[in-house]
Structures are given as structure tokens and as C-alpha cells.
Tab-separated table of C-alpha atoms in Angstrom:
chain	number	residue	atom	x	y	z
A	26	MET	CA	4.881	7.815	14.243
A	27	GLY	CA	4.425	5.709	11.128
A	28	PHE	CA	4.875	2.220	9.876
A	29	SER	CA	5.603	0.199	6.766
A	30	LEU	CA	3.218	-0.964	4.052
A	31	TYR	CA	4.006	-3.116	1.019
A	32	PHE	CA	2.181	-3.178	-2.322
A	33	HIS	CA	1.938	-6.439	-4.302
A	34	LYS	CA	-0.279	-8.303	-6.714
A	35	PHE	CA	-1.172	-11.990	-6.428
A	36	LYS	CA	-2.971	-14.324	-8.778
A	37	ASP	CA	-3.898	-17.909	-7.911
A	38	GLY	CA	-1.717	-17.792	-4.797
A	39	GLU	CA	1.430	-16.617	-6.576
A	40	ALA	CA	3.102	-13.222	-6.924
A	41	ALA	CA	2.030	-11.631	-10.212
A	42	ASP	CA	3.069	-8.590	-12.188
A	43	ALA	CA	0.852	-5.571	-11.671
A	44	ASP	CA	-0.536	-3.539	-14.542
A	45	ARG	CA	2.526	-1.621	-15.761
A	46	SER	CA	0.608	0.368	-18.385
A	47	SER	CA	-1.884	1.507	-15.728
A	48	LEU	CA	1.051	2.537	-13.537
A	49	LYS	CA	2.450	4.572	-16.406
A	50	ASP	CA	-0.957	6.245	-16.957
A	51	PHE	CA	-1.394	6.903	-13.220
A	52	LEU	CA	2.057	8.497	-12.941
A	53	LYS	CA	1.487	10.614	-16.045
A	54	LYS	CA	-1.866	11.839	-14.690
A	55	SER	CA	-0.153	12.638	-11.375
A	56	ASP	CA	2.760	14.381	-13.159
A	57	LEU	CA	5.232	11.930	-11.609
A	58	THR	CA	8.050	9.685	-12.783
A	59	ILE	CA	10.146	7.027	-11.080
A	60	GLU	CA	13.846	7.700	-10.492
A	61	ASP	CA	15.730	4.982	-8.599
A	62	SER	CA	12.439	3.693	-7.131
A	63	THR	CA	11.552	7.195	-5.860
A	64	LEU	CA	8.588	9.156	-7.185
A	65	VAL	CA	9.502	12.631	-8.409
A	66	ASP	CA	7.562	15.429	-10.072
A	67	SER	CA	8.414	17.105	-13.387
A	68	ALA	CA	10.787	19.499	-11.583
A	69	GLY	CA	12.717	16.559	-10.120
A	70	ASN	CA	11.373	17.064	-6.593
A	71	ALA	CA	10.556	14.018	-4.503
A	72	LEU	CA	6.869	13.327	-3.887
A	73	GLU	CA	5.534	15.017	-0.774
A	74	PHE	CA	2.430	14.565	1.339
A	75	ASP	CA	1.426	17.458	3.558
A	76	GLY	CA	4.762	19.206	2.939
A	77	ARG	CA	6.896	16.189	3.929
A	78	VAL	CA	8.909	14.033	1.539
A	79	THR	CA	7.484	10.540	1.436
A	80	GLU	CA	9.390	7.282	1.549
A	81	LEU	CA	6.967	5.701	-0.915
A	82	HIS	CA	8.837	3.680	-3.506
A	83	ILE	CA	8.028	1.645	-6.597
A	84	ASP	CA	10.347	-1.133	-7.678
A	85	SER	CA	9.761	-1.185	-11.420
A	86	ASP	CA	13.185	-1.964	-12.892
A	87	SER	CA	13.685	-5.509	-11.677
A	88	GLU	CA	12.658	-8.673	-13.443
A	89	GLU	CA	10.550	-9.494	-10.390
A	90	PRO	CA	6.851	-8.594	-10.384
A	91	LEU	CA	6.173	-4.875	-10.047
A	92	SER	CA	5.902	-3.922	-6.366
A	93	GLY	CA	6.131	-0.940	-4.077
A	94	GLY	CA	5.718	0.243	-0.554
A	95	ILE	CA	6.163	2.997	1.942
A	96	ASP	CA	8.629	2.791	4.810
A	97	TYR	CA	7.083	5.368	7.151
A	98	ALA	CA	3.409	5.904	6.401
A	99	SER	CA	2.020	8.959	8.191
A	100	LEU	CA	-1.615	8.023	7.424
A	101	SER	CA	-2.532	11.576	6.451
A	102	ASN	CA	-5.610	12.109	4.281
A	103	GLU	CA	-3.452	13.041	1.300
A	104	GLU	CA	-1.149	10.042	1.692
A	105	CYS	CA	-3.982	7.513	2.153
A	106	GLU	CA	-5.812	8.906	-0.878
A	107	PHE	CA	-2.691	8.587	-3.019
A	108	ILE	CA	-1.972	5.041	-1.817
A	109	PHE	CA	-5.565	3.944	-2.372
A	110	ASP	CA	-5.678	5.454	-5.878
A	111	LEU	CA	-2.267	4.007	-6.793
A	112	CYS	CA	-3.096	0.496	-5.582
A	113	THR	CA	-6.505	0.586	-7.254
A	114	ALA	CA	-5.034	1.748	-10.576
A	115	VAL	CA	-2.173	-0.756	-10.627
A	116	GLY	CA	-4.003	-3.727	-9.082
A	117	TRP	CA	-2.009	-4.012	-5.873
A	118	LEU	CA	-3.178	-5.153	-2.485
A	119	ILE	CA	-1.548	-3.726	0.629
A	120	ILE	CA	0.400	-5.882	3.059
A	121	ASN	CA	0.439	-4.432	6.555
A	122	PRO	CA	3.250	-6.247	8.421
A	123	GLN	CA	2.051	-4.742	11.708
A	124	GLY	CA	-1.008	-6.985	11.305
A	125	ASN	CA	-4.638	-6.666	12.306
A	126	PRO	CA	-5.320	-6.671	9.414
A	127	MET	CA	-2.347	-8.167	7.589
A	128	THR	CA	-3.914	-7.797	4.139
A	129	ILE	CA	-5.851	-4.789	2.855
A	130	ILE	CA	-7.644	-5.109	-0.468
A	131	PRO	CA	-8.667	-1.851	-2.170
A	132	ASN	CA	-11.749	-1.876	-4.423
A	133	ARG	CA	-11.954	-5.688	-4.308
A	134	ASN	CA	-9.036	-5.939	-6.764
A	135	HIS	CA	-8.153	-9.414	-5.379
A	136	SER	CA	-10.232	-12.383	-4.319
A	137	VAL	CA	-9.325	-14.669	-1.413
A	138	GLU	CA	-8.376	-17.299	-3.999
A	139	ASP	CA	-5.784	-14.913	-5.489
A	140	LEU	CA	-3.907	-14.561	-2.208
A	141	HIS	CA	-0.809	-16.461	-1.176
A	142	ASP	CA	-1.641	-18.963	1.574
A	143	SER	CA	0.213	-16.907	4.187
A	144	LEU	CA	-2.109	-13.960	3.458
A	145	SER	CA	-5.376	-15.897	3.406
A	146	GLU	CA	-5.028	-18.329	6.326
A	147	ASN	CA	-7.194	-16.156	8.560
A	148	GLU	CA	-9.913	-14.204	6.757
A	149	GLU	CA	-10.253	-11.996	9.846
A	150	GLU	CA	-6.828	-10.618	8.893
A	151	ILE	CA	-8.195	-9.317	5.559
A	152	ALA	CA	-9.784	-5.880	5.244
A	153	TRP	CA	-11.751	-4.890	2.155
A	154	VAL	CA	-11.709	-1.110	1.659
A	155	ASN	CA	-13.789	0.816	-0.864
A	156	ASP	CA	-12.162	4.231	-0.609
A	157	ALA	CA	-9.291	6.176	0.922
A	158	VAL	CA	-11.291	7.049	4.041
A	159	GLU	CA	-11.845	3.369	4.833
A	160	LEU	CA	-8.163	2.656	4.183
A	161	GLN	CA	-7.178	5.400	6.594
A	162	MET	CA	-9.607	4.110	9.247
A	163	VAL	CA	-8.259	0.538	8.982
A	164	LEU	CA	-4.650	1.711	9.239
A	165	GLN	CA	-5.351	4.099	12.119
A	166	LYS	CA	-7.002	1.208	13.986
A	167	THR	CA	-3.785	-0.787	13.489
A	168	LEU	CA	-1.710	2.142	14.735
A	169	LEU	CA	-3.910	2.558	17.829
A	170	SER	CA	-3.780	-1.186	18.549
A	171	SER	CA	0.027	-1.093	18.326
A	172	ALA	CA	0.179	1.937	20.618
A	173	ASN	CA	-2.075	0.197	23.169
A	174	ILE	CA	0.179	-2.851	23.205
A	175	GLU	CA	3.246	-0.649	23.703
A	176	ILE	CA	1.545	1.244	26.548
A	177	LYS	CA	0.472	-1.996	28.257
A	178	LEU	CA	3.967	-3.471	27.931
A	179	SER	CA	5.607	-0.418	29.467
A	180	ALA	CA	3.095	-0.091	32.298
């Protein structure tokens, strides 16, 4: 079971372009490129975490601010480490549409003032994570909360 996460940058309450040169450096260091929003290695193989192709994507070709996301996050150690490192390098926060928390800020790369009003209305919905382990713990808590709700609804 997995869920969606979205990667964005905000400045003074508005969507902002992330650091494209840092993205380029991060991808080069990781031996990856972007083909049609999909991350692929030098052999043209799609990025994998724990032997499974990921649905992580980066939307870099549009005139909109640089953004990304993952459609079915598995929350594995390898995946969370990659997401944390990517978001830290590029300057993205993580939007967790499942909520609790709605906004995850890696390495304090955003302040509350940077956030769009819809992301900062309730500071209890913001998680500040300092490493991939904390990111994984926050997301697993969300997953467990969602599973509890589903179990209670079906009982």
C-alpha cells in the first residue's frame, strides 16, 4: 500500500521555481536523467527502489515552477532517503495530501512565511524533518492513521 506525495517550492506564499542547477547536479551525482518526467539511469532503465520501478516524476519541461512527486510511495528506507536528499538538494517541501501532516519540510528549507496560506493555516499540520529516518517515521504515522480510519469505518 502506498500513497501520493507532491514536491513544490514556495516563497512568500507563492509557488516558486526550485533550484534547477542543484537538480541537475543531484541527478548527475545519482547517474540519472529525466525522460518524459521519468527518472532513468545511464542505461535508460527507470529508477527503482528495492527492485521495484518507482512512479517518482519530475516535471521540468513546463514553464511552470519546477515540481515533482510520487504517485505510489512505498516508504522504504531507500525511497525515503532518495526523496529526502532530492527535496533537500532542490529546495522542495513535500505536500502529503493524505494529511496529518499536510506539509513536510526537509532540513528547514522553508519557513512558515514562505508557505501558501492553505499549507500554513494550521501549524500542527506541518512536520519539520531533519533526515530521511524522520521523514519515513512521519509518513509511516500517516499511513497507520489512514489504515486505522479504514479499519474503524469497515468495522
